PDB file of C-alpha atoms in Angstrom:
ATOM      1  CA  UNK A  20       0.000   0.000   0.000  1.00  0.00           C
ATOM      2  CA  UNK A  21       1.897   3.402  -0.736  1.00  0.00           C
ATOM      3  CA  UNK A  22       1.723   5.941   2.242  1.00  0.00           C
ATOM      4  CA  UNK A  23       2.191   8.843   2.570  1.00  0.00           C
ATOM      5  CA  UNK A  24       4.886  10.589   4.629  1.00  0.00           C
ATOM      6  CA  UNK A  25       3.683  12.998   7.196  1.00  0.00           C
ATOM      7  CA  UNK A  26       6.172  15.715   7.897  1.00  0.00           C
ATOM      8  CA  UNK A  27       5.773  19.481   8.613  1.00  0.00           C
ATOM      9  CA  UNK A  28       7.875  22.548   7.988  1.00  0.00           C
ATOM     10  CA  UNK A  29      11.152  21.279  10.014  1.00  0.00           C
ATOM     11  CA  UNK A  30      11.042  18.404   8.836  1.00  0.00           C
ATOM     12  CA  UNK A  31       9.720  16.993  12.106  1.00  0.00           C
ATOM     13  CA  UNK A  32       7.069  14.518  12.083  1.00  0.00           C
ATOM     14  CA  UNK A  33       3.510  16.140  11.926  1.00  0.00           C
ATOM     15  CA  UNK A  34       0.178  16.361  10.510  1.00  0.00           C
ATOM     16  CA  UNK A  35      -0.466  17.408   7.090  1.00  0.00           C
ATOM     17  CA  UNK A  36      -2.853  20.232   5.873  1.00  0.00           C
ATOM     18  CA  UNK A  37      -5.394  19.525   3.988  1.00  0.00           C
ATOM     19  CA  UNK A  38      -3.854  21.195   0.695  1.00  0.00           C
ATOM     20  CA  UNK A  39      -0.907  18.668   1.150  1.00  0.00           C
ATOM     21  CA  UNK A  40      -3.024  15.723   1.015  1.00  0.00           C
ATOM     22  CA  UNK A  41      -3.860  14.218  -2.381  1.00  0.00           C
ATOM     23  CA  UNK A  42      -7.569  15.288  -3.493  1.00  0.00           C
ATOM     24  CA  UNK A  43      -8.183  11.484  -4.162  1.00  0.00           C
ATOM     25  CA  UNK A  44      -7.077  10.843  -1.033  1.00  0.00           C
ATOM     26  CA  UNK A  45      -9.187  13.539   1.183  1.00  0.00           C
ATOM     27  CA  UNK A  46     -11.678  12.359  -0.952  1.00  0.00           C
ATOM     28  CA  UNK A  47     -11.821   8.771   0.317  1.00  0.00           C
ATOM     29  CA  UNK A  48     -11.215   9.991   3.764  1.00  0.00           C
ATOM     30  CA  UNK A  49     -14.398  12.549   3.442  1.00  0.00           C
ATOM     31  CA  UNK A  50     -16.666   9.776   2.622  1.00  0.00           C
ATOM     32  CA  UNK A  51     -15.887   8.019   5.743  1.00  0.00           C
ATOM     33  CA  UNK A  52     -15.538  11.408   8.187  1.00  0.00           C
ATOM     34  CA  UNK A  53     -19.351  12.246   7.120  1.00  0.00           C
ATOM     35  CA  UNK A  54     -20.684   8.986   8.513  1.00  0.00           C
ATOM     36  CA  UNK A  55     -23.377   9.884  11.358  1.00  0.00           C
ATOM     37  CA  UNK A  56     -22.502   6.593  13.032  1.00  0.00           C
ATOM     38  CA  UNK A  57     -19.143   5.466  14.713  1.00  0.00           C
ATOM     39  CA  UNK A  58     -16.773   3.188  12.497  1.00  0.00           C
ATOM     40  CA  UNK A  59     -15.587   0.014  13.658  1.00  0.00           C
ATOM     41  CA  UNK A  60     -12.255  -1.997  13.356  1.00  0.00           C
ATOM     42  CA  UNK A  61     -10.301  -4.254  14.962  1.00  0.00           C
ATOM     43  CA  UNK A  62      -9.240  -3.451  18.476  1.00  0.00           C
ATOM     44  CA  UNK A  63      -5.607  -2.307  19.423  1.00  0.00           C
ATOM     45  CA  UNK A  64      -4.937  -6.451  20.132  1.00  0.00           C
ATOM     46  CA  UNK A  65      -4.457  -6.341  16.339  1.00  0.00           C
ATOM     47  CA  UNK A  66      -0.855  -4.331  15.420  1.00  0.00           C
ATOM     48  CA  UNK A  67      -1.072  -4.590  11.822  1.00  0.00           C
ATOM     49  CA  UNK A  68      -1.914  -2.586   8.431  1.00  0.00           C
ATOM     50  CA  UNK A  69      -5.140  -0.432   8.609  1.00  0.00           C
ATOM     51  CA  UNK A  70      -6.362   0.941   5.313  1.00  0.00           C
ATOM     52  CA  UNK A  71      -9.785   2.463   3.738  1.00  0.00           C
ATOM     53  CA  UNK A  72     -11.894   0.834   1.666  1.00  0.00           C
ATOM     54  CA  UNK A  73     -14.861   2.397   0.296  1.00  0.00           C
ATOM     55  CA  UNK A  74     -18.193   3.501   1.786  1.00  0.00           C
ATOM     56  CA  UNK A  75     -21.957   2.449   0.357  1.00  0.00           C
ATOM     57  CA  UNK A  76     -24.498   5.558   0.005  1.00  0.00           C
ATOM     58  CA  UNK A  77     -28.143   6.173  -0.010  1.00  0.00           C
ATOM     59  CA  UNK A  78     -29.326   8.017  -3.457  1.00  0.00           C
ATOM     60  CA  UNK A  79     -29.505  10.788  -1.537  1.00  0.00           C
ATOM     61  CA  UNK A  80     -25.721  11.071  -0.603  1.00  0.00           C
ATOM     62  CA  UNK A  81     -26.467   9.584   2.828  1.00  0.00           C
ATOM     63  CA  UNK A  82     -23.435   7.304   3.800  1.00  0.00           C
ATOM     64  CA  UNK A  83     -24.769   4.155   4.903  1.00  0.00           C
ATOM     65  CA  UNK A  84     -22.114   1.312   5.372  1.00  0.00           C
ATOM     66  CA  UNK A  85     -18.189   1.381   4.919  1.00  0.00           C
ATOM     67  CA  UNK A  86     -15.391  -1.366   5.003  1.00  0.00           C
ATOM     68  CA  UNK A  87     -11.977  -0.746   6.596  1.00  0.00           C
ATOM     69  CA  UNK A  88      -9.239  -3.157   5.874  1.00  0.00           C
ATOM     70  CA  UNK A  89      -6.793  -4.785   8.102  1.00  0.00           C
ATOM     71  CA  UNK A  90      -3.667  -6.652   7.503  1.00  0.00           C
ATOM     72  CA  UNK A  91      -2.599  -7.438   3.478  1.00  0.00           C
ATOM     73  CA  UNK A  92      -4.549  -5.773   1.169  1.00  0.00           C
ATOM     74  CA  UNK A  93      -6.379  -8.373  -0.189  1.00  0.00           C
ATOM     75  CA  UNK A  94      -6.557  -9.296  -4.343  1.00  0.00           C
ATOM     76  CA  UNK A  95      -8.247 -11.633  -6.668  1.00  0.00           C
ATOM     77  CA  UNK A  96      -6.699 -15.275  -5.822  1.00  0.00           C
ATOM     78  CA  UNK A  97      -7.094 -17.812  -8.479  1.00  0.00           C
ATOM     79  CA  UNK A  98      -6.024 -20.904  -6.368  1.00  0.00           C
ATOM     80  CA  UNK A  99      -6.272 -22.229  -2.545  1.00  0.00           C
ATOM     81  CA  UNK A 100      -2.529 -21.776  -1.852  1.00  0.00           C
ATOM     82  CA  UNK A 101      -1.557 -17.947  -2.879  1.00  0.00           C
ATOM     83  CA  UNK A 102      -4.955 -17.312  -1.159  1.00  0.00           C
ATOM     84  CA  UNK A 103      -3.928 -19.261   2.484  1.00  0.00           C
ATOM     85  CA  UNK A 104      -0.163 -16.743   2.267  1.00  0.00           C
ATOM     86  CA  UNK A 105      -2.619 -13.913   2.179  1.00  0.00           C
ATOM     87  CA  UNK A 106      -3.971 -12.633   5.385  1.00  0.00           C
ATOM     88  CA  UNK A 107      -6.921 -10.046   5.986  1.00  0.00           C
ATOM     89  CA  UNK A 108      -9.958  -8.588   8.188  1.00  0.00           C
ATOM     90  CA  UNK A 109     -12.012  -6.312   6.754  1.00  0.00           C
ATOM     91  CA  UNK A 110     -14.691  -4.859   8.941  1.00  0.00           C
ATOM     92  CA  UNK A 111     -18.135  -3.376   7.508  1.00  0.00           C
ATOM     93  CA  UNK A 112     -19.644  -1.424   9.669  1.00  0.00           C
ATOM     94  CA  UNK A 113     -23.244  -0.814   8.626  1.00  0.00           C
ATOM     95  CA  UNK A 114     -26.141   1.997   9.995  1.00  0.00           C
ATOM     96  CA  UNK A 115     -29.179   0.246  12.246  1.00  0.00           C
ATOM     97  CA  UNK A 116     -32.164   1.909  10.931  1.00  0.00           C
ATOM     98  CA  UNK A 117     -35.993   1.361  10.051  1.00  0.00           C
ATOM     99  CA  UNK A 118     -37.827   1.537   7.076  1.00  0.00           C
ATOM    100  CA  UNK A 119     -37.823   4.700   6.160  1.00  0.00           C
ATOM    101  CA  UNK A 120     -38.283   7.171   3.697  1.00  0.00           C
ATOM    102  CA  UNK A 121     -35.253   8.472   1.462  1.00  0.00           C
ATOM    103  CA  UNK A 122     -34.064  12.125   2.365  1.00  0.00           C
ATOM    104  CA  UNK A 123     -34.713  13.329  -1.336  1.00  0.00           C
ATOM    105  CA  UNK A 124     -38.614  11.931  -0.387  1.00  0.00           C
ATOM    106  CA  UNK A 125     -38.458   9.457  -4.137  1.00  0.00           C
ATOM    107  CA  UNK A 126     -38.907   6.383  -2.314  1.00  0.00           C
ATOM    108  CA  UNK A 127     -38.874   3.960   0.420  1.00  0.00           C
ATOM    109  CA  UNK A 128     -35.161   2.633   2.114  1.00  0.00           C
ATOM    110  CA  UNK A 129     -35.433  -0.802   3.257  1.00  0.00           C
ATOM    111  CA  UNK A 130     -34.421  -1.654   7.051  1.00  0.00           C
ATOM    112  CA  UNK A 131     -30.823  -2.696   7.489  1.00  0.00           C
ATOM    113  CA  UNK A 132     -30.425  -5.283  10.315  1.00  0.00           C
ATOM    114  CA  UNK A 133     -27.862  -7.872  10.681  1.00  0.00           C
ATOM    115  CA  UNK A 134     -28.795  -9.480   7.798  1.00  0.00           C
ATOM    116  CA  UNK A 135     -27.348  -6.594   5.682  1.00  0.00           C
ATOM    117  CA  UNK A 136     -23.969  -6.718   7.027  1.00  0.00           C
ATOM    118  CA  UNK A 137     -23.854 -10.548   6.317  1.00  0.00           C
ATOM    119  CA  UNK A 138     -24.749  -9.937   3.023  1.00  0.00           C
ATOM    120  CA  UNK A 139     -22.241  -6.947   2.630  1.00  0.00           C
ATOM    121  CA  UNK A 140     -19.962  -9.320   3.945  1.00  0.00           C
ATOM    122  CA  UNK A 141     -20.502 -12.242   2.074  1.00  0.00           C
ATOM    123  CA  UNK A 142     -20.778 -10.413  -1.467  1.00  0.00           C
ATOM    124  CA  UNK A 143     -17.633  -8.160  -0.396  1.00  0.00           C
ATOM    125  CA  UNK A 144     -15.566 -11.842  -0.058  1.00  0.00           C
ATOM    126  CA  UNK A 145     -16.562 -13.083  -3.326  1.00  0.00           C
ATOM    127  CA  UNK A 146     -14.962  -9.328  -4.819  1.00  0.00           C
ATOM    128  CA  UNK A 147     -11.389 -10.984  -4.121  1.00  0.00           C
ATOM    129  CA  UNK A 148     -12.439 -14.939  -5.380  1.00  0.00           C
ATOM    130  CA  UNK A 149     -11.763 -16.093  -8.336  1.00  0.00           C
ATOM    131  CA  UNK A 150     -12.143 -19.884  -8.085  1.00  0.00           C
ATOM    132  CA  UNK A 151      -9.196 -22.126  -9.693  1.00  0.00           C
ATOM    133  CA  UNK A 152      -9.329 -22.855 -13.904  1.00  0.00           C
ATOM    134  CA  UNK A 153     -12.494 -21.069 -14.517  1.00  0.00           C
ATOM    135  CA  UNK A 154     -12.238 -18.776 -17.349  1.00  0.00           C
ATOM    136  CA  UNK A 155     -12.162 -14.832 -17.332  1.00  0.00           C
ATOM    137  CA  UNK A 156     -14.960 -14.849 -19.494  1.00  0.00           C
ATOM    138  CA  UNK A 157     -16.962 -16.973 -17.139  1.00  0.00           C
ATOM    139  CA  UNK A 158     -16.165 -14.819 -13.584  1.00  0.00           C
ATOM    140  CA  UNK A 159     -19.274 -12.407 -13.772  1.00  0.00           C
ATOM    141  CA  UNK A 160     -21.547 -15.159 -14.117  1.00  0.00           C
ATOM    142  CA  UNK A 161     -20.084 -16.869 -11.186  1.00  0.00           C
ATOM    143  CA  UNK A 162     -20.054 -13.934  -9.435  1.00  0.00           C
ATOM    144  CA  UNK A 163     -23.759 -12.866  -9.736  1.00  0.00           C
ATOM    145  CA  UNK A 164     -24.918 -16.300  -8.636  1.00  0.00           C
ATOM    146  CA  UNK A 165     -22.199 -16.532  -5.926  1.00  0.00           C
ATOM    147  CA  UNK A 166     -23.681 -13.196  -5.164  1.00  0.00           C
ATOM    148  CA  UNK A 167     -27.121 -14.155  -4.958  1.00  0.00           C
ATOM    149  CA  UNK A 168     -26.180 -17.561  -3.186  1.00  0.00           C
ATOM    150  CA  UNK A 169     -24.723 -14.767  -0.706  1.00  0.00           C
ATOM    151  CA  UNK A 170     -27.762 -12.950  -0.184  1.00  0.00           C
ATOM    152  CA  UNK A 171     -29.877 -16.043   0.300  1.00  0.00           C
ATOM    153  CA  UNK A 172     -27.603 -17.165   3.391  1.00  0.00           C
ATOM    154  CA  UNK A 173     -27.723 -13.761   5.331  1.00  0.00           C
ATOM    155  CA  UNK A 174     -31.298 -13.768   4.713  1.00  0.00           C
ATOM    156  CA  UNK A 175     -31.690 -17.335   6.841  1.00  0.00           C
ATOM    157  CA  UNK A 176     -28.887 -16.539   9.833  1.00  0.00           C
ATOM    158  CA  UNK A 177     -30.536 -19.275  12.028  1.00  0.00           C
ATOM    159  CA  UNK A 178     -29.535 -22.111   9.785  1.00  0.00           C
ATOM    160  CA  UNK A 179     -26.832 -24.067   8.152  1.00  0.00           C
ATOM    161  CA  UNK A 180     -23.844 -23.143   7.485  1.00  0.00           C
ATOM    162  CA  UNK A 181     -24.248 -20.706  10.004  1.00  0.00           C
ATOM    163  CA  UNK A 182     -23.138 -21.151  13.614  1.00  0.00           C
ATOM    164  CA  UNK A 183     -22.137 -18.770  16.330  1.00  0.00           C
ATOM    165  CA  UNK A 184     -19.254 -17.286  17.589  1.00  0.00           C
ATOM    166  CA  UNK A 185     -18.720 -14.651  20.857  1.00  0.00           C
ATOM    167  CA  UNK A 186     -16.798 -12.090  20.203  1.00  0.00           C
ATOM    168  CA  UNK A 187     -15.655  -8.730  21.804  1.00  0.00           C
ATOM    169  CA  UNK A 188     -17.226  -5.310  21.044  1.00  0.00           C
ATOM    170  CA  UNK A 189     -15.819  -2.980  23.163  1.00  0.00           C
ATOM    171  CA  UNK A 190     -14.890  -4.809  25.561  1.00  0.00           C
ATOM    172  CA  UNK A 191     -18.193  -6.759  25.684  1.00  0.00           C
ATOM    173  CA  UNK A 192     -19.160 -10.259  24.226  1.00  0.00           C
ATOM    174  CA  UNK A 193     -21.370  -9.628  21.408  1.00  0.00           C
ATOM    175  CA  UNK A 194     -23.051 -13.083  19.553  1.00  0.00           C
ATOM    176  CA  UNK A 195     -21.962 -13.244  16.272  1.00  0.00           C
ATOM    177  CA  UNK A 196     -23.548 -15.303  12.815  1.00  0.00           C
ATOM    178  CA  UNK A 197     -20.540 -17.152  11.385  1.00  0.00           C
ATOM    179  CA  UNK A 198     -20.121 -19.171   8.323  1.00  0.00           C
ATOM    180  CA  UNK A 199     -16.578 -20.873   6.571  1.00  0.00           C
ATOM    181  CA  UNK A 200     -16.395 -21.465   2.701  1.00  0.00           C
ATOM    182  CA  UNK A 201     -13.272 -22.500   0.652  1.00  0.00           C
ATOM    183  CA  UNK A 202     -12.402 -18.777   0.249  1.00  0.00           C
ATOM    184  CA  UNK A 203     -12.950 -17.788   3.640  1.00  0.00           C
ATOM    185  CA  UNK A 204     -14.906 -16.762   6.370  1.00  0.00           C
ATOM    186  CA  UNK A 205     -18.101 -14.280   7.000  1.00  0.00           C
ATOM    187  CA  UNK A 206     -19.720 -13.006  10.048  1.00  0.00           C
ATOM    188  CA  UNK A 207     -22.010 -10.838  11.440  1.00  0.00           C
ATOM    189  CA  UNK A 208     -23.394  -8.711  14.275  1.00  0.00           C
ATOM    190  CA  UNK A 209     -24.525  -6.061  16.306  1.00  0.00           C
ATOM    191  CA  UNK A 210     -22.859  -3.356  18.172  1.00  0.00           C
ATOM    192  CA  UNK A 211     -23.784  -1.105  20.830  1.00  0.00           C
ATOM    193  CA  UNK A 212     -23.971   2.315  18.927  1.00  0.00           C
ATOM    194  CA  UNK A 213     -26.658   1.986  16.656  1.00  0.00           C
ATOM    195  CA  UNK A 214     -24.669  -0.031  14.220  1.00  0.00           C
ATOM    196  CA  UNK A 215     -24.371  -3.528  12.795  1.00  0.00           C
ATOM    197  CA  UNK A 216     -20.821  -5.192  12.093  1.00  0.00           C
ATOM    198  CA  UNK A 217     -19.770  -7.448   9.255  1.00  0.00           C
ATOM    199  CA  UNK A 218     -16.381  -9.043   8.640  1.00  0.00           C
ATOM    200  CA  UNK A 219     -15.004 -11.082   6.310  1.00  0.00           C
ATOM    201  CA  UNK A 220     -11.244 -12.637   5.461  1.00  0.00           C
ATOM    202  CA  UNK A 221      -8.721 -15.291   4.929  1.00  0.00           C
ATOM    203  CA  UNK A 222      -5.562 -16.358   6.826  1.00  0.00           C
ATOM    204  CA  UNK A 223      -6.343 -14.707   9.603  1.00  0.00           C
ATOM    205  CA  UNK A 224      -8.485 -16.753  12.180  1.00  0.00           C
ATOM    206  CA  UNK A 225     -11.576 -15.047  13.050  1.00  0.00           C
ATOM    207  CA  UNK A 226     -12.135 -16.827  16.539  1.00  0.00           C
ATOM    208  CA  UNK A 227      -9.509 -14.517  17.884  1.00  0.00           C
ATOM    209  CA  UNK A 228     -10.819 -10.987  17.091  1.00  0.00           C
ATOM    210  CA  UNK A 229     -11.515  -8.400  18.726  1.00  0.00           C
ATOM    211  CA  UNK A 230     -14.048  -5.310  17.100  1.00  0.00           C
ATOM    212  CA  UNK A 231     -13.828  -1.508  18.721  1.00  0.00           C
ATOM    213  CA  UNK A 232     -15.060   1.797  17.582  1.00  0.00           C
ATOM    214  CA  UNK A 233     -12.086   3.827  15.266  1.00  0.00           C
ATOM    215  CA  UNK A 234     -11.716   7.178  17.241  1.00  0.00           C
ATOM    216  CA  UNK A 235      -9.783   8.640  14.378  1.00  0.00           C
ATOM    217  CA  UNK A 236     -10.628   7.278  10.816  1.00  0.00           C
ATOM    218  CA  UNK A 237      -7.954   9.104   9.537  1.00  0.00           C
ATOM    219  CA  UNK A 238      -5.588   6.871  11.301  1.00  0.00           C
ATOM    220  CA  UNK A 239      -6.591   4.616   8.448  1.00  0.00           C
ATOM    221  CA  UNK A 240      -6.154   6.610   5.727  1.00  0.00           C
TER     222      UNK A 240
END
């Protein structure tokens, strides 16, 4: 991942201004900072990489759900033994809210529940699989059904393949849904601040996580 070096007049470290960051960049970062619900990582047990991902919004420019990464950043694997060398968390953190009507008052916004950050995490997996010998030509198709296949498991949480798994969240054990496939793992659950948490990854066991809020998103950037 290239960084960026943060170093002020003196050449002492220090924090950048805002002209001195790249506009692609701040840009990512702005996404995340207008979120009116706390982001969640991994806690401070995990010393690794942090990096952004991307953040999901409403039609109405109303950020809903973001991913921050953690560990290698993860890439399309086309076989069971590069993917097992590559190790990564990523964390969704997604808004708890009712149905409700969008804020440009077109339509109707479906409820997000725990479901939707299973899904989110499920569908965000299958963006870095790429099962072994299939052809290029034949991914998307894979893909959408995978995807689907995806949606029809977080919509069922009480069932196989899903099982539980307790978990920290802040400090507190939080249930979580949990489910293994060849390319990895999937959970999902709820926090304590009006927010629902997915994960996903490979490499990295999941049992031994820990999930906190992020006080400084930047941190990630």
């Amino acid at each position: 991942m290239e960084t960026t070096s943060r170093v002020d007049t003196d050449g002492a470290p220090g924090t950048v201004t805002a002209e001195e960051v790249p506009a692609a960049r701040r840009r990512t970062v702005d996404g995340y900072l207008e979120a009116p619900f706390p982001w969640y990582g991994l806690d401070e047990a995990f010393t690794g990489p942090r990096w952004l991902m991307q953040v999901g919004t409403a039609a109405d420019g109303t950020v809903q759900h973001g991913s921050t990464g953690h560990g290698d950043e993860p890439s399309v694997k086309t076989d069971g033994s590069a993917a097992e060398k590559e190790r990564f968390a990523a964390v969704i953190t997604v808004a708890a809210s009712p149905v409700r009507h969008s804020g440009d008052g077109t339509g109707v916004l479906d409820a997000t529940t725990v479901s939707s950050a299973a899904w989110l995490a499920g569908s965000g997996l299958l963006a870095y699989t790429w099962p072994p010998q299939m052809d290029h030509t034949l991914r998307d198709d894979w893909l959408d059904q995978q995807t689907e296949t995806a949606f029809t498991l977080a919509d069922d949480l009480g069932s196989a393949p899903w099982s539980t798994l307790s978990l920290p969240v802040d400090g507190v054990p939080v249930e979580f849904h949990y489910r293994e496939s060849e390319f990895g793992w999937v959970l999902a659950g709820s926090a304590h601040e009006g927010v629902h948490i997915g994960a996903y990854g490979r490499g990295m066991s999941a049992y031994g996580l820990g999930f906190s809020v992020i006080k400084d998103i930047e941190s990630y950037a």
